[in-house]
């Protein structure tokens, strides 16, 4: 017969073993002596594009700086079409997302987000010379979106209300091409992405900007809470020391809007008010 003292200790021992097992699994998924592996769609400039010497852009510089501050020896970026991004994350093809990924309640129920770090909204690309004073201009038109993105979600939810047809493409450049070839009246993507695209192609313009209060975050698997928290502290340090603001100015040509998520440090871990938020007071460890 088991002694009473041991019987009382068993639940605590079991919990300790489970916690140790979870910590071991997380360490195995994020080995400190190997390059950090992240996943992103390479077709969203200037966030991440193919350059002559490999991927380059805002997101590339951000990932390399995260790896440096975590003490990881470099970064490997897995190129994944956005429509397959979440499946690849859950299949452990990479450690977390490097995409410009909108934080939504639906997504937060499936995965863990960091706190917001980049404010955005809908940018509407049209052919140069085509004007768009508001959403009413979409009535009776075709609108191109990158399949599976928040722009796709917005267009699907608002197509009937504003009377437009939704065309879905696997990459952002394909949606822009639909506008140039007159298959679509407008293409929707994140405002910073559309502004940069228009600066690189004189045949298109950002005809309308709809700031919606959306924000980007980095997404992790649900069992990666401790690692999510470590990466979030790195982001908080980048906000405090101005690294994110300088990176925005380098790649988008101007400083971020004051008081937005690129400079504001939020309480706790994760997006406040959404699933996955952890109300734990902390001071980010900003060394190195």
Tab-separated table of C-alpha atoms in Angstrom:
chain	number	residue	atom	x	y	z
A	1	UNK	CA	0.000	0.000	0.000
A	2	UNK	CA	1.245	3.486	-0.919
A	3	UNK	CA	2.210	5.650	2.090
A	4	UNK	CA	-0.223	8.588	2.653
A	5	UNK	CA	2.555	11.162	2.302
A	6	UNK	CA	3.531	9.855	-1.139
A	7	UNK	CA	-0.141	9.687	-2.156
A	8	UNK	CA	-0.514	13.383	-1.283
A	9	UNK	CA	2.637	14.273	-3.262
A	10	UNK	CA	1.626	12.480	-6.456
A	11	UNK	CA	-0.532	15.280	-7.944
A	12	UNK	CA	2.248	17.827	-7.422
A	13	UNK	CA	4.823	15.442	-8.872
A	14	UNK	CA	2.635	14.809	-11.871
A	15	UNK	CA	2.238	18.529	-12.487
A	16	UNK	CA	5.990	19.071	-12.213
A	17	UNK	CA	6.662	16.270	-14.683
A	18	UNK	CA	4.125	17.719	-17.142
A	19	UNK	CA	5.632	21.185	-16.842
A	20	UNK	CA	9.124	19.815	-17.348
A	21	UNK	CA	7.939	17.859	-20.367
A	22	UNK	CA	6.338	20.957	-21.878
A	23	UNK	CA	9.490	22.990	-21.288
A	24	UNK	CA	11.610	20.257	-22.894
A	25	UNK	CA	9.293	20.145	-25.914
A	26	UNK	CA	9.518	23.914	-26.335
A	27	UNK	CA	13.325	23.847	-26.076
A	28	UNK	CA	13.439	21.065	-28.675
A	29	UNK	CA	11.272	23.161	-31.033
A	30	UNK	CA	13.506	26.226	-30.546
A	31	UNK	CA	17.107	24.951	-30.202
A	32	UNK	CA	19.350	27.750	-28.966
A	33	UNK	CA	22.360	26.538	-30.983
A	34	UNK	CA	20.579	26.478	-34.361
A	35	UNK	CA	19.224	29.218	-36.662
A	36	UNK	CA	15.724	30.459	-35.887
A	37	UNK	CA	13.249	29.099	-38.478
A	38	UNK	CA	10.291	31.322	-39.420
A	39	UNK	CA	7.656	31.254	-42.165
A	40	UNK	CA	6.403	33.961	-44.514
A	41	UNK	CA	4.949	34.664	-47.940
A	42	UNK	CA	7.771	36.295	-49.939
A	43	UNK	CA	5.413	38.270	-52.184
A	44	UNK	CA	4.590	41.230	-49.911
A	45	UNK	CA	6.932	44.179	-50.511
A	46	UNK	CA	8.575	45.869	-48.726
A	47	UNK	CA	7.909	43.401	-45.915
A	48	UNK	CA	9.604	40.454	-47.557
A	49	UNK	CA	10.714	39.984	-51.165
A	50	UNK	CA	13.392	38.052	-53.042
A	51	UNK	CA	16.529	40.151	-53.527
A	52	UNK	CA	19.740	39.404	-55.433
A	53	UNK	CA	21.319	37.968	-52.275
A	54	UNK	CA	18.240	36.321	-50.759
A	55	UNK	CA	15.096	37.589	-49.020
A	56	UNK	CA	15.095	41.240	-47.960
A	57	UNK	CA	12.704	43.769	-46.457
A	58	UNK	CA	11.230	45.016	-43.190
A	59	UNK	CA	10.266	41.522	-42.034
A	60	UNK	CA	13.683	40.072	-42.878
A	61	UNK	CA	15.519	42.716	-40.839
A	62	UNK	CA	13.017	42.258	-38.014
A	63	UNK	CA	13.523	38.483	-37.881
A	64	UNK	CA	17.317	38.785	-37.909
A	65	UNK	CA	17.177	41.256	-35.038
A	66	UNK	CA	14.841	39.007	-33.038
A	67	UNK	CA	17.237	36.103	-33.554
A	68	UNK	CA	20.212	38.229	-32.505
A	69	UNK	CA	18.506	39.375	-29.321
A	70	UNK	CA	17.475	35.805	-28.497
A	71	UNK	CA	21.049	34.619	-28.999
A	72	UNK	CA	20.167	32.417	-31.992
A	73	UNK	CA	22.848	31.953	-34.702
A	74	UNK	CA	21.004	33.363	-37.707
A	75	UNK	CA	17.624	32.929	-39.392
A	76	UNK	CA	16.119	30.539	-41.940
A	77	UNK	CA	12.977	31.880	-43.653
A	78	UNK	CA	10.590	29.314	-45.151
A	79	UNK	CA	8.651	30.683	-48.148
A	80	UNK	CA	4.969	29.680	-47.820
A	81	UNK	CA	1.952	31.026	-49.745
A	82	UNK	CA	-0.309	32.778	-47.281
A	83	UNK	CA	-3.129	30.285	-47.895
A	84	UNK	CA	-0.915	27.519	-46.438
A	85	UNK	CA	0.797	29.549	-43.708
A	86	UNK	CA	-1.182	28.362	-40.683
A	87	UNK	CA	-1.126	24.696	-41.715
A	88	UNK	CA	2.671	24.913	-42.040
A	89	UNK	CA	2.917	26.534	-38.585
A	90	UNK	CA	0.891	23.755	-36.943
A	91	UNK	CA	2.925	21.132	-38.834
A	92	UNK	CA	6.069	22.614	-37.216
A	93	UNK	CA	7.719	23.538	-40.512
A	94	UNK	CA	8.829	26.696	-38.717
A	95	UNK	CA	8.759	28.209	-35.229
A	96	UNK	CA	6.480	31.200	-35.749
A	97	UNK	CA	5.112	33.454	-38.485
A	98	UNK	CA	7.147	36.251	-40.049
A	99	UNK	CA	4.276	37.489	-42.244
A	100	UNK	CA	2.547	40.867	-41.819
A	101	UNK	CA	-0.214	39.035	-39.965
A	102	UNK	CA	-3.371	40.753	-38.738
A	103	UNK	CA	-4.515	40.000	-35.202
A	104	UNK	CA	-8.140	38.807	-35.165
A	105	UNK	CA	-10.260	37.132	-32.493
A	106	UNK	CA	-10.942	34.136	-34.753
A	107	UNK	CA	-7.230	33.542	-35.320
A	108	UNK	CA	-6.430	34.180	-31.638
A	109	UNK	CA	-8.705	31.262	-30.741
A	110	UNK	CA	-6.463	28.926	-32.757
A	111	UNK	CA	-2.962	30.268	-32.089
A	112	UNK	CA	-1.005	32.525	-29.749
A	113	UNK	CA	-0.253	36.102	-30.792
A	114	UNK	CA	2.273	38.560	-29.481
A	115	UNK	CA	1.066	42.021	-28.558
A	116	UNK	CA	0.402	44.351	-31.543
A	117	UNK	CA	3.474	45.969	-33.091
A	118	UNK	CA	2.338	47.477	-36.435
A	119	UNK	CA	-0.874	49.464	-37.164
A	120	UNK	CA	-2.569	49.096	-40.559
A	121	UNK	CA	-5.840	49.068	-42.579
A	122	UNK	CA	-7.181	48.525	-46.130
A	123	UNK	CA	-5.361	50.094	-49.083
A	124	UNK	CA	-7.163	50.024	-52.458
A	125	UNK	CA	-4.924	49.836	-55.545
A	126	UNK	CA	-6.329	50.946	-58.912
A	127	UNK	CA	-4.840	51.768	-62.297
A	128	UNK	CA	-3.232	55.206	-62.332
A	129	UNK	CA	-5.793	57.855	-63.225
A	130	UNK	CA	-8.697	55.897	-61.720
A	131	UNK	CA	-10.188	57.713	-58.726
A	132	UNK	CA	-11.980	56.262	-55.709
A	133	UNK	CA	-13.560	58.689	-53.253
A	134	UNK	CA	-14.965	55.986	-50.990
A	135	UNK	CA	-16.237	52.429	-50.746
A	136	UNK	CA	-19.300	53.337	-52.832
A	137	UNK	CA	-17.002	53.328	-55.877
A	138	UNK	CA	-16.761	49.525	-55.588
A	139	UNK	CA	-20.425	48.938	-56.486
A	140	UNK	CA	-20.740	46.806	-59.607
A	141	UNK	CA	-16.966	46.229	-59.750
A	142	UNK	CA	-14.599	43.278	-59.273
A	143	UNK	CA	-12.137	43.475	-56.379
A	144	UNK	CA	-8.969	41.336	-56.240
A	145	UNK	CA	-7.580	39.983	-52.962
A	146	UNK	CA	-4.733	37.732	-51.783
A	147	UNK	CA	-6.478	34.484	-50.826
A	148	UNK	CA	-6.783	33.822	-47.070
A	149	UNK	CA	-5.626	37.275	-45.929
A	150	UNK	CA	-7.577	39.705	-43.770
A	151	UNK	CA	-8.294	41.618	-46.999
A	152	UNK	CA	-10.027	38.476	-48.278
A	153	UNK	CA	-11.993	38.271	-45.017
A	154	UNK	CA	-13.011	41.945	-45.254
A	155	UNK	CA	-14.012	41.647	-48.909
A	156	UNK	CA	-16.065	38.500	-48.267
A	157	UNK	CA	-17.911	40.179	-45.388
A	158	UNK	CA	-18.570	43.413	-47.301
A	159	UNK	CA	-19.123	42.299	-50.917
A	160	UNK	CA	-22.916	42.170	-50.683
A	161	UNK	CA	-23.172	45.384	-48.677
A	162	UNK	CA	-21.114	47.403	-51.167
A	163	UNK	CA	-22.175	45.436	-54.257
A	164	UNK	CA	-18.849	44.144	-55.594
A	165	UNK	CA	-17.502	40.772	-56.798
A	166	UNK	CA	-14.499	39.185	-55.047
A	167	UNK	CA	-11.652	37.680	-57.094
A	168	UNK	CA	-9.105	35.609	-55.126
A	169	UNK	CA	-5.433	35.124	-56.071
A	170	UNK	CA	-2.646	33.156	-54.403
A	171	UNK	CA	-0.212	36.082	-54.242
A	172	UNK	CA	-0.424	39.860	-53.867
A	173	UNK	CA	1.400	40.507	-57.206
A	174	UNK	CA	-1.232	38.368	-58.957
A	175	UNK	CA	-4.008	40.549	-57.509
A	176	UNK	CA	-2.223	43.691	-58.738
A	177	UNK	CA	-1.825	42.114	-62.180
A	178	UNK	CA	-5.598	41.566	-62.257
A	179	UNK	CA	-6.009	45.349	-61.885
A	180	UNK	CA	-3.440	46.133	-64.582
A	181	UNK	CA	-5.132	43.753	-67.049
A	182	UNK	CA	-8.576	45.210	-66.174
A	183	UNK	CA	-9.919	41.945	-64.787
A	184	UNK	CA	-10.473	43.783	-61.509
A	185	UNK	CA	-11.244	47.398	-60.665
A	186	UNK	CA	-9.180	47.398	-57.448
A	187	UNK	CA	-6.861	45.198	-55.394
A	188	UNK	CA	-6.907	45.303	-51.588
A	189	UNK	CA	-3.980	44.800	-49.239
A	190	UNK	CA	-2.474	46.383	-46.141
A	191	UNK	CA	-1.996	50.154	-46.480
A	192	UNK	CA	1.829	50.096	-46.080
A	193	UNK	CA	2.108	47.300	-48.644
A	194	UNK	CA	-0.042	49.111	-51.212
A	195	UNK	CA	1.823	52.410	-50.758
A	196	UNK	CA	5.134	50.692	-51.399
A	197	UNK	CA	3.769	48.773	-54.412
A	198	UNK	CA	2.526	52.020	-55.977
A	199	UNK	CA	5.907	53.660	-55.397
A	200	UNK	CA	7.506	50.883	-57.445
A	201	UNK	CA	5.000	50.793	-60.337
A	202	UNK	CA	3.941	54.027	-62.050
A	203	UNK	CA	0.928	52.278	-63.616
A	204	UNK	CA	-0.926	51.895	-60.301
A	205	UNK	CA	-1.957	54.166	-57.457
A	206	UNK	CA	-3.417	53.847	-53.958
A	207	UNK	CA	-6.785	55.384	-54.725
A	208	UNK	CA	-8.273	55.026	-51.226
A	209	UNK	CA	-6.994	54.293	-47.712
A	210	UNK	CA	-9.346	52.912	-45.087
A	211	UNK	CA	-7.676	52.924	-41.673
A	212	UNK	CA	-9.487	50.308	-39.604
A	213	UNK	CA	-7.505	50.063	-36.355
A	214	UNK	CA	-6.062	46.684	-37.350
A	215	UNK	CA	-2.658	45.592	-36.079
A	216	UNK	CA	-0.028	43.030	-36.999
A	217	UNK	CA	1.300	40.470	-34.536
A	218	UNK	CA	3.501	37.360	-34.612
A	219	UNK	CA	1.674	34.025	-34.286
A	220	UNK	CA	2.815	30.872	-32.456
A	221	UNK	CA	1.426	27.409	-31.872
A	222	UNK	CA	-0.892	27.188	-28.817
A	223	UNK	CA	1.647	25.187	-26.761
A	224	UNK	CA	4.397	27.782	-27.270
A	225	UNK	CA	3.298	30.246	-24.595
A	226	UNK	CA	6.697	30.567	-22.877
A	227	UNK	CA	8.479	31.124	-26.191
A	228	UNK	CA	5.800	33.588	-27.319
A	229	UNK	CA	6.443	35.556	-24.141
A	230	UNK	CA	10.204	35.623	-24.757
A	231	UNK	CA	9.761	36.934	-28.303
A	232	UNK	CA	7.202	39.488	-27.131
A	233	UNK	CA	9.696	40.896	-24.640
A	234	UNK	CA	12.141	41.316	-27.531
A	235	UNK	CA	9.488	43.287	-29.446
A	236	UNK	CA	8.848	45.439	-26.383
A	237	UNK	CA	12.555	46.226	-26.141
A	238	UNK	CA	12.583	47.155	-29.841
A	239	UNK	CA	9.757	49.597	-29.201
A	240	UNK	CA	11.529	51.126	-26.218
A	241	UNK	CA	14.904	51.596	-27.916
A	242	UNK	CA	13.413	52.845	-31.204
A	243	UNK	CA	14.542	49.942	-33.398
A	244	UNK	CA	11.053	49.323	-34.832
A	245	UNK	CA	10.549	53.005	-35.645
A	246	UNK	CA	13.912	53.193	-37.410
A	247	UNK	CA	13.114	50.035	-39.364
A	248	UNK	CA	9.777	51.496	-40.472
A	249	UNK	CA	11.480	54.668	-41.681
A	250	UNK	CA	14.071	52.667	-43.611
A	251	UNK	CA	11.609	50.477	-45.500
A	252	UNK	CA	8.447	52.613	-45.676
A	253	UNK	CA	10.081	56.019	-46.059
A	254	UNK	CA	8.602	57.738	-43.009
A	255	UNK	CA	8.405	57.361	-39.213
A	256	UNK	CA	5.417	55.456	-37.792
A	257	UNK	CA	2.421	57.385	-36.499
A	258	UNK	CA	3.067	58.490	-32.877
A	259	UNK	CA	1.156	56.593	-30.226
A	260	UNK	CA	0.511	53.521	-32.380
A	261	UNK	CA	1.384	49.909	-31.645
A	262	UNK	CA	4.864	50.372	-33.125
A	263	UNK	CA	5.861	52.460	-30.105
A	264	UNK	CA	3.329	51.504	-27.402
A	265	UNK	CA	4.236	48.706	-24.968
A	266	UNK	CA	1.124	46.848	-23.785
A	267	UNK	CA	0.568	45.274	-20.354
A	268	UNK	CA	0.846	41.514	-19.998
A	269	UNK	CA	1.629	39.134	-22.856
A	270	UNK	CA	-0.391	38.844	-26.063
A	271	UNK	CA	-3.104	41.098	-27.520
A	272	UNK	CA	-5.158	42.630	-24.672
A	273	UNK	CA	-8.785	41.527	-24.643
A	274	UNK	CA	-8.316	38.550	-26.975
A	275	UNK	CA	-7.804	34.810	-26.399
A	276	UNK	CA	-4.221	33.988	-25.465
A	277	UNK	CA	-3.713	37.196	-23.491
A	278	UNK	CA	-1.784	36.605	-20.267
A	279	UNK	CA	-2.270	39.323	-17.652
A	280	UNK	CA	1.186	38.958	-16.128
A	281	UNK	CA	3.017	42.145	-15.100
A	282	UNK	CA	6.594	42.077	-16.302
A	283	UNK	CA	9.570	44.213	-17.218
A	284	UNK	CA	11.095	43.181	-20.562
A	285	UNK	CA	14.664	41.923	-20.360
A	286	UNK	CA	16.468	44.244	-22.749
A	287	UNK	CA	20.071	43.163	-22.736
A	288	UNK	CA	22.454	42.916	-25.647
